[in-house]
XYZ file of C-alpha atoms in Angstrom:
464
model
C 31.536 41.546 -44.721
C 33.733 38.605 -43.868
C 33.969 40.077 -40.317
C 30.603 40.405 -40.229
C 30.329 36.632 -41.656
C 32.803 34.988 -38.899
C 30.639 36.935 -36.155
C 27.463 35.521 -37.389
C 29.422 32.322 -37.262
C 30.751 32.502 -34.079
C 27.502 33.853 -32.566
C 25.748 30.517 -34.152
C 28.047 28.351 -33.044
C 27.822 29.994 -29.016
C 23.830 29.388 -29.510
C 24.547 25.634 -30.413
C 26.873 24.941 -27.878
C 24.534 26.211 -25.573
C 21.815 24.154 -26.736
C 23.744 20.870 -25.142
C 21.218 18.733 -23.157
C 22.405 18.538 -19.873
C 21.876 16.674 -16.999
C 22.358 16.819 -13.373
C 25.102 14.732 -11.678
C 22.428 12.153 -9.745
C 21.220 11.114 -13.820
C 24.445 9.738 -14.492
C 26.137 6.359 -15.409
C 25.828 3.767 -12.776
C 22.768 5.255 -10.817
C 20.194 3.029 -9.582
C 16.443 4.077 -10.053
C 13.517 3.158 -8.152
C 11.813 0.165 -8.775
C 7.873 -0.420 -10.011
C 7.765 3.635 -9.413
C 7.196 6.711 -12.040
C 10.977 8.408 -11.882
C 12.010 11.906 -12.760
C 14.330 12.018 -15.509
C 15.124 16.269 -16.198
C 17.922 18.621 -16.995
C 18.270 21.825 -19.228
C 18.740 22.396 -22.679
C 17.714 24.804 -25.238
C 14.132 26.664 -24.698
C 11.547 24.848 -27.286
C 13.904 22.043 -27.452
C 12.375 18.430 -27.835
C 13.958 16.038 -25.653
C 13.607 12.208 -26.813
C 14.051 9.438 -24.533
C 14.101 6.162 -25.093
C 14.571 3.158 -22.287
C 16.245 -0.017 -23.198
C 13.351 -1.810 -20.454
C 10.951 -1.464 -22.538
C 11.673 0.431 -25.575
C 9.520 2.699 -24.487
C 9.998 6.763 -26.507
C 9.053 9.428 -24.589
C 9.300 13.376 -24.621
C 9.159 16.766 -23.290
C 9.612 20.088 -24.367
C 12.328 22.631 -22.983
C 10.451 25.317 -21.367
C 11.932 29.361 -21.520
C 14.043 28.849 -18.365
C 16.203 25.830 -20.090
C 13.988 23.027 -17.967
C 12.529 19.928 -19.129
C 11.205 17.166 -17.192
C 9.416 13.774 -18.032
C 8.356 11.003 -15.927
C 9.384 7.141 -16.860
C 7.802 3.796 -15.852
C 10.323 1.613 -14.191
C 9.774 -1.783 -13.779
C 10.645 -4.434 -11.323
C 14.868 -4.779 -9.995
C 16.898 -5.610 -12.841
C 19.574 -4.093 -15.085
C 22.005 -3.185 -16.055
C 19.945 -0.938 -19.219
C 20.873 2.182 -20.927
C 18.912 5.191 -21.028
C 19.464 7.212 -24.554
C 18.897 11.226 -24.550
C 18.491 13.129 -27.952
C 17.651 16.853 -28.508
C 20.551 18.133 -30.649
C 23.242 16.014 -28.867
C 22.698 12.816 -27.633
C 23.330 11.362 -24.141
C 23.835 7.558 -23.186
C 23.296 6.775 -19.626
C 25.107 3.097 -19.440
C 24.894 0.630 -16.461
C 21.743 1.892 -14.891
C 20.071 -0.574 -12.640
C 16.791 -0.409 -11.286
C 16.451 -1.073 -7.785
C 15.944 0.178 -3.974
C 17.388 3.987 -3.299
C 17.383 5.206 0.434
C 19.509 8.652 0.882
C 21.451 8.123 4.381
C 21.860 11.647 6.171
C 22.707 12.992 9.454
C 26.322 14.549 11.344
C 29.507 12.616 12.199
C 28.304 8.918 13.136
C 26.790 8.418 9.725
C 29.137 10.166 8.043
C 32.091 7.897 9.619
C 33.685 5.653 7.107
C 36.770 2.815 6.960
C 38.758 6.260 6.625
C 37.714 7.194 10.184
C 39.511 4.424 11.325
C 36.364 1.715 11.959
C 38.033 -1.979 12.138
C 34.665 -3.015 11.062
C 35.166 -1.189 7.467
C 38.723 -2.237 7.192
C 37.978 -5.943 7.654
C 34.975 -5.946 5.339
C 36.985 -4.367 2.194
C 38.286 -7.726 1.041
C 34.942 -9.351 0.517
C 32.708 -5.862 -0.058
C 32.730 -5.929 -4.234
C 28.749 -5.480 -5.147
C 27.810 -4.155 -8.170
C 24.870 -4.303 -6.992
C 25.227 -1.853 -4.782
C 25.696 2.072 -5.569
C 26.796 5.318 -3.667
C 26.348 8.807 -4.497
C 28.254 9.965 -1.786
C 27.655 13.949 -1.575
C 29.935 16.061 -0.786
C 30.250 18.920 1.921
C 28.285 21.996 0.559
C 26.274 24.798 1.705
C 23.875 27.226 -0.202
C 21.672 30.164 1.397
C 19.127 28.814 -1.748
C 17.726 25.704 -2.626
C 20.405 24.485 -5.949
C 19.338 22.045 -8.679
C 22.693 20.170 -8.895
C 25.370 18.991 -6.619
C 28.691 17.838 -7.952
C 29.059 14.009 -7.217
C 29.644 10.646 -9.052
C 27.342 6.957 -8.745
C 30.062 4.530 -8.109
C 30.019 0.944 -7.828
C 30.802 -0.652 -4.077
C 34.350 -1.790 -4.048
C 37.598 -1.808 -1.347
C 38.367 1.460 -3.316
C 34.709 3.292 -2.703
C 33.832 2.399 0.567
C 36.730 2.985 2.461
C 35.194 6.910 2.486
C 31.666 5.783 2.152
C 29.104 6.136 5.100
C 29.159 2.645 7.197
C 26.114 2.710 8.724
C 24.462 3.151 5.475
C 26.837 0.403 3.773
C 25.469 -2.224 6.697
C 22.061 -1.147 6.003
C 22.442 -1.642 1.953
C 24.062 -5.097 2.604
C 21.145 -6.730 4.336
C 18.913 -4.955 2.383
C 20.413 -6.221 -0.931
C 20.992 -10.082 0.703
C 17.152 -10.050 2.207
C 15.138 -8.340 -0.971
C 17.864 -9.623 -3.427
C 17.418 -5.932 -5.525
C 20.080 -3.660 -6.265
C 20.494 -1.396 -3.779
C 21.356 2.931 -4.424
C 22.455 4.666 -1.219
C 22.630 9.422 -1.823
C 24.954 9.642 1.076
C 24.584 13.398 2.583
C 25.885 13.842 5.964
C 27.908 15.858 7.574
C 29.452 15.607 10.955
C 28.699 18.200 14.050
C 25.823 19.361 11.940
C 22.541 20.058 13.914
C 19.170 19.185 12.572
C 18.224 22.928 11.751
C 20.655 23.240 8.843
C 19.130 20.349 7.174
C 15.638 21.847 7.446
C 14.228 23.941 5.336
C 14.758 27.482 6.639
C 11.178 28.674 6.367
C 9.585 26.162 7.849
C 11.904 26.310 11.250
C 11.116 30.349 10.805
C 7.530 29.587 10.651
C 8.277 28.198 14.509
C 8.828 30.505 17.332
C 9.933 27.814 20.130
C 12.721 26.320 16.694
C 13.691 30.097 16.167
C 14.689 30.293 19.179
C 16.676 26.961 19.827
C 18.416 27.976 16.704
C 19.271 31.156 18.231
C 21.149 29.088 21.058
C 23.392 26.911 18.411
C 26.650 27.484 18.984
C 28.510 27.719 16.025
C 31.769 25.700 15.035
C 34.540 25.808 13.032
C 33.905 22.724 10.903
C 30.076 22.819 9.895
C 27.463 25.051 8.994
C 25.013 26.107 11.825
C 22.013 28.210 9.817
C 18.578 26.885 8.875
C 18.432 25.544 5.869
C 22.035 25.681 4.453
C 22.703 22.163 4.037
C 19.391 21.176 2.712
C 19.684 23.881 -0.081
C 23.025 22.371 -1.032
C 22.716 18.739 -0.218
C 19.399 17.893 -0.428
C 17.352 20.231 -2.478
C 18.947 18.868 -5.573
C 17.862 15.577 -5.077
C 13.924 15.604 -4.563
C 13.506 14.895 -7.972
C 14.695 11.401 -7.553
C 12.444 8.808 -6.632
C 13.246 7.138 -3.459
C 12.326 4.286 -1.292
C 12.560 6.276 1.911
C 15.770 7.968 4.390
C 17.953 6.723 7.670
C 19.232 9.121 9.830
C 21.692 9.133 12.564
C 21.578 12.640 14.473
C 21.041 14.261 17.565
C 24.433 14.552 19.677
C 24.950 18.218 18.043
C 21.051 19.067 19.364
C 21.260 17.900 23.292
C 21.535 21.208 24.086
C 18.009 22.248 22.902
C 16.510 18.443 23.650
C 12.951 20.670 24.385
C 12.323 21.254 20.529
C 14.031 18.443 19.291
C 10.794 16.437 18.275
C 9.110 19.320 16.626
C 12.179 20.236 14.712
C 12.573 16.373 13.525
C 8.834 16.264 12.455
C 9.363 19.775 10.548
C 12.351 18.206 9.280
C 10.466 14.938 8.018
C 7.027 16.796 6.474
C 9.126 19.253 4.722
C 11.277 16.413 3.211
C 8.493 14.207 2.208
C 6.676 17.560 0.884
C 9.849 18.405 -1.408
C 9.645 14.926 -2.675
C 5.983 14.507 -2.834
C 5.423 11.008 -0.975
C 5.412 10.234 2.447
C 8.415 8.025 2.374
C 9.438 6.129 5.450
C 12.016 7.828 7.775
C 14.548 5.560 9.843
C 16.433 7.180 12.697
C 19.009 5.880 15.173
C 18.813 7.266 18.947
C 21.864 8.541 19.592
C 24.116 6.267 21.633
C 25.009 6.389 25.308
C 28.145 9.101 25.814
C 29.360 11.412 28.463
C 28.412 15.285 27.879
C 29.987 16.358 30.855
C 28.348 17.723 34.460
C 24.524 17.982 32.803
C 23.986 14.248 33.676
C 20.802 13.837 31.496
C 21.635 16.164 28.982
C 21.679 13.161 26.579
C 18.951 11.302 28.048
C 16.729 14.418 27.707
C 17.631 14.033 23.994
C 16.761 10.371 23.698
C 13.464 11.011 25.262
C 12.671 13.165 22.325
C 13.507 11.214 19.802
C 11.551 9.096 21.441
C 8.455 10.886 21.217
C 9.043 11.383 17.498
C 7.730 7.945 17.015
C 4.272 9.581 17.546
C 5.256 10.801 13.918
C 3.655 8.650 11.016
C 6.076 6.053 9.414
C 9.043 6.734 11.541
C 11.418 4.021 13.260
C 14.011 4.312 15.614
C 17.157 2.043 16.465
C 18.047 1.655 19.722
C 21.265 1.380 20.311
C 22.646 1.558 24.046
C 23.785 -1.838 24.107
C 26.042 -1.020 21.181
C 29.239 0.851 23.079
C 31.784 0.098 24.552
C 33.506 3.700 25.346
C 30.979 5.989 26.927
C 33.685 8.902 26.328
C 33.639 8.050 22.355
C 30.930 10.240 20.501
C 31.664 7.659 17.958
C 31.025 4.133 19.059
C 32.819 1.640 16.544
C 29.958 -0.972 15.980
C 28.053 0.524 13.174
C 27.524 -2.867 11.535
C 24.675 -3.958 14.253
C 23.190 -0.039 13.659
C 22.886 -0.741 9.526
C 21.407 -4.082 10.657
C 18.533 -2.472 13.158
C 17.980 -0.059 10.617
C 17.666 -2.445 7.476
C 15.317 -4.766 9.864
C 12.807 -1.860 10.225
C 12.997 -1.137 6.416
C 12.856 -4.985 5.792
C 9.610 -5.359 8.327
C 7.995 -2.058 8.619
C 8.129 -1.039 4.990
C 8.857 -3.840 2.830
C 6.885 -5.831 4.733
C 9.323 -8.737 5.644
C 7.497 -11.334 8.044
C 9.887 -12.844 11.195
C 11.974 -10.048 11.575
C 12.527 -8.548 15.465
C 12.908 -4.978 14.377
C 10.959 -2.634 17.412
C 12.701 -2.595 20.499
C 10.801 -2.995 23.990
C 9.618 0.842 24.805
C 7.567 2.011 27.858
C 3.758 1.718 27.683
C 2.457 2.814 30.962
C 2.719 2.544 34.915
C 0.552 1.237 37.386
C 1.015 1.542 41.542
C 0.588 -1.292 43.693
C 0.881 -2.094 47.106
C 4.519 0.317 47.612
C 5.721 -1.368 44.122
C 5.362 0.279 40.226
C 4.460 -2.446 37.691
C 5.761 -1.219 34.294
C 4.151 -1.919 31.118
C 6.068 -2.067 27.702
C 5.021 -2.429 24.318
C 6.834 -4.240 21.813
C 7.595 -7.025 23.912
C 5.132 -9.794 23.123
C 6.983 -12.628 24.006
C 8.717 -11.155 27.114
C 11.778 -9.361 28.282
C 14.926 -10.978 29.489
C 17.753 -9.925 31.496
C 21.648 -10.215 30.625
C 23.129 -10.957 33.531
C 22.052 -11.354 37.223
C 19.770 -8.578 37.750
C 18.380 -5.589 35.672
C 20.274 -2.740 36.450
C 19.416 1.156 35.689
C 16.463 1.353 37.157
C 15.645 4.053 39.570
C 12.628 4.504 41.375
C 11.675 7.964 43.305
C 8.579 9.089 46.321
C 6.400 12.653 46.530
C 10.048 13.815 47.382
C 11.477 13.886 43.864
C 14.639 11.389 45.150
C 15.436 8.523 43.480
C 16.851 5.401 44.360
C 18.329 2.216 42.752
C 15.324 -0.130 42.297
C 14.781 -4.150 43.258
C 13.201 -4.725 39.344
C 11.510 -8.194 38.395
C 10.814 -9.197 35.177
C 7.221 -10.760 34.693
C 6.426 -11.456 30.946
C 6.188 -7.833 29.189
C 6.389 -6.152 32.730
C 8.931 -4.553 35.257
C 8.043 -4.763 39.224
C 9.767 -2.302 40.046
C 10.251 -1.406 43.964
C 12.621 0.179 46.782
C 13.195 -0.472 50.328
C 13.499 3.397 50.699
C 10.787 4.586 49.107
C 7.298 3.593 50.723
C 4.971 5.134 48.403
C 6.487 5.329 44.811
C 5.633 7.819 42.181
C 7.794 7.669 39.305
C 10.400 5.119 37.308
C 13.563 5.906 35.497
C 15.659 3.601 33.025
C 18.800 4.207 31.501
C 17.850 8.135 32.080
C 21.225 9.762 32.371
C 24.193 10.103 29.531
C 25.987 6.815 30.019
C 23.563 4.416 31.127
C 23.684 1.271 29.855
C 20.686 -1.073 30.420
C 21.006 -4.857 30.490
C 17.423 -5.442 30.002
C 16.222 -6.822 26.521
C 13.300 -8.097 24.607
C 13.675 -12.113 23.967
C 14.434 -11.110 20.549
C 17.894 -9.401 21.765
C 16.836 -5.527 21.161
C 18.207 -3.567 24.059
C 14.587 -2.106 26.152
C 14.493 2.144 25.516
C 15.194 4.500 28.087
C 12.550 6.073 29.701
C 10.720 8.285 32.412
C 7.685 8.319 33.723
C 7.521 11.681 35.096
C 8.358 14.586 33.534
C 9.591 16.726 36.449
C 12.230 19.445 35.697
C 15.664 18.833 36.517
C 16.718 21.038 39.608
């Protein structure tokens, strides 16, 4: 009997222990919830559970059953910026989330040149640590993990930006939090999952890049590496699956260099990418990208302009942006150019005017509209240039200008307003324009604003 007893005991005691609300590592101290939004607050506790919470906001109780798979899930009203409040959790143990603020929360994602931090040796990181203390300012930074199924939890910590923390924190997305925190004057939460040498595939779901012949088959091509993950889906499952539950403002993104290979499919793989992210979080959030940077791939001259071009065209996608960033390098043989403090700032200037709605900010740069031929010359039309494009130095350089016979010559360019004149003693009767179309180029023509014009074709011949 008193076996019997201390078994019953034990058995008891395993079922109450068990019963623990618990919650995944994004709901922790020091995370920063959306603003004026309805967030997600869930975990897992014991089935028929009620789970109490109260928010020191408003006071506010509300509550949510645990279903028979150990879930619950509630929704809470948060209001405008502020903090820091608590949160308070009670089922049959109680839970005190401390120093949450309420804020702006972007997750910054992508391979190596958002992933590169003051640790990767950037001057720009190791000169900002003295003055970088914000408390303001939070990072989940995420760290390297793969799953062949979508998980509910990641292991990772909300810390506050210090010296200490962002030293291995993504810079781009640091640069993009600071002006974003000095121009709305909100806290500011950055989920930083990235992953250098990754391509876009593993960070889309793998049924929807199945559901895609032409992607299947670029995926097929991938070579794989020997420090990151090259199937569909594997990094999404792991390291951003567990995080669609949070409410978010929207995503940057610097990617690409790992996908010039298979620059065809690029754009519908990035709009696959973007629908099934915004479907996983249920809002169309707005979805900030950087074009990847000029850089020298080798003997396939426009390997990376053929990538470029499609990011381009994934503009066509609804509330996208893209930074362009050739001006920005100084090392055409460094994948990883060392100013990522002007790429946070053209990528917190779209968020700032395209989404929060910031008036006086320059944050689309100059892009090709259309061509017209006249008289032996090409008059070039660009969009985004309403008060004219300017050149840095004596005359534009990078443009080429090619006949019926497919050859293509340096081009005489001048500027007029919004528009290129573009011409070539050689070439009598001109069919096409090219700017800034090969790996390296770097153009010297800008909008008055100071954003660097976007490289472009107007054909779209194949390469022989």
């Amino acid at each position: 009997m008193l076996r019997s007893f201390f078994t019953c005991i034990f058995i008891c005691s395993s079922i109450f222990a068990g019963a623990q609300i618990r919650l995944p590592a994004i709901m922790a101290d020091n995370m920063v919830l959306q603003q004026n939004d309805s967030a997600t607050l869930w975990g897992w506790a014991q089935p028929g559970e009620k789970i109490r919470v109260t928010t020191s906001w408003n006071g506010r109780l509300d509550s949510a059953v645990t279903t028979r798979d150990a879930k619950w899930r509630l929704k809470v009203k948060t209001p405008a910026a502020g903090g820091p409040y608590e949160i308070t959790l009670q089922g049959r143990n109680t839970i005190k989330l401390q120093n949450v603020l309420i804020g702006e929360v972007w997750v910054c994602s992508g391979q190596s040149n958002m992933e590169w931090s003051g640790n990767h040796g950037l001057k720009q990181i190791k000169a900002e640590l003295p003055v970088c203390a914000d408390a303001n300012i939070r990072f989940f930074h995420v760290p390297k993990t793969t799953a062949a199924y979508p998980q509910d939890d990641a292991e990772a910590t909300w810390t506050l930006c210090d010296s200490n923390t962002l030293k291995s924190f993504s810079a781009v997305a640091y640069y993009f939090a600071k002006k974003l925190r000095k121009d709305l004057d909100v806290p500011i939460g950055l989920i930083n999952t990235s992953w250098g040498g990754t391509p876009a595939e593993v960070w889309t779901p793998a049924q929807d890049v199945a559901s895609q012949p032409s992607l299947v088959e670029a995926a097929g091509k991938l070579t794989p590496g020997n420090y990151w993950p090259y199937l569909p889906g594997y990094t999404y499952n792991a390291m951003i699956a567990p995080f669609t539950q949070f409410s978010i403002a929207g995503a940057i993104w610097y990617q690409g260099e790992s996908n010039s290979g298979t620059a065809s499919t690029y754009d519908p793989l990035m709009r696959t990418l973007i629908g099934s992210w915004r479907k996983a979080w249920g809002r169309e959030f707005p979805f900030y990208y950087v074009q990847i940077a000029p850089y020298n791939y080798g003997k396939e001259t426009i390997k990376g302009a053929l990538l470029r071009e499609a990011q381009t065209a994934t503009l066509g996608y609804p509330h996208t942006g893209m930074a362009v960033i050739t001006d920005l390098v100084d090392d055409t043989s460094n994948i990883h150019p060392q100013n990522k403090a002007d790429v946070g700032l053209r990528l917190a200037n779209w968020a700032l005017g395209d989404h929060y709605g910031k008036s006086g900010i320059a944050y689309k740069s100059p892009m090709y509209e259309k061509m017209e031929q006249r008289n032996g010359k090409i008059i070039v039309f660009f969009r985004n240039a309403d008060n004219g494009l300017k050149v840095n130095g004596s005359k534009a350089t990078q443009f080429y200008i090619a006949g019926a016979d497919r050859q293509f010559w340096p081009a005489d360019v001048k500027i007029v307003g919004n528009t290129a004149v573009v011409s070539a003693k050689a070439v009598k009767q001109p069919e096409a324009v090219r700017f800034s179309f090969t790996n390296t180029a770097i153009g010297n023509v800008f909008s008055k604003e100071g954003l660097p014009l976007g490289p472009f074709r107007t054909d779209n011949w194949p390469e022989k």
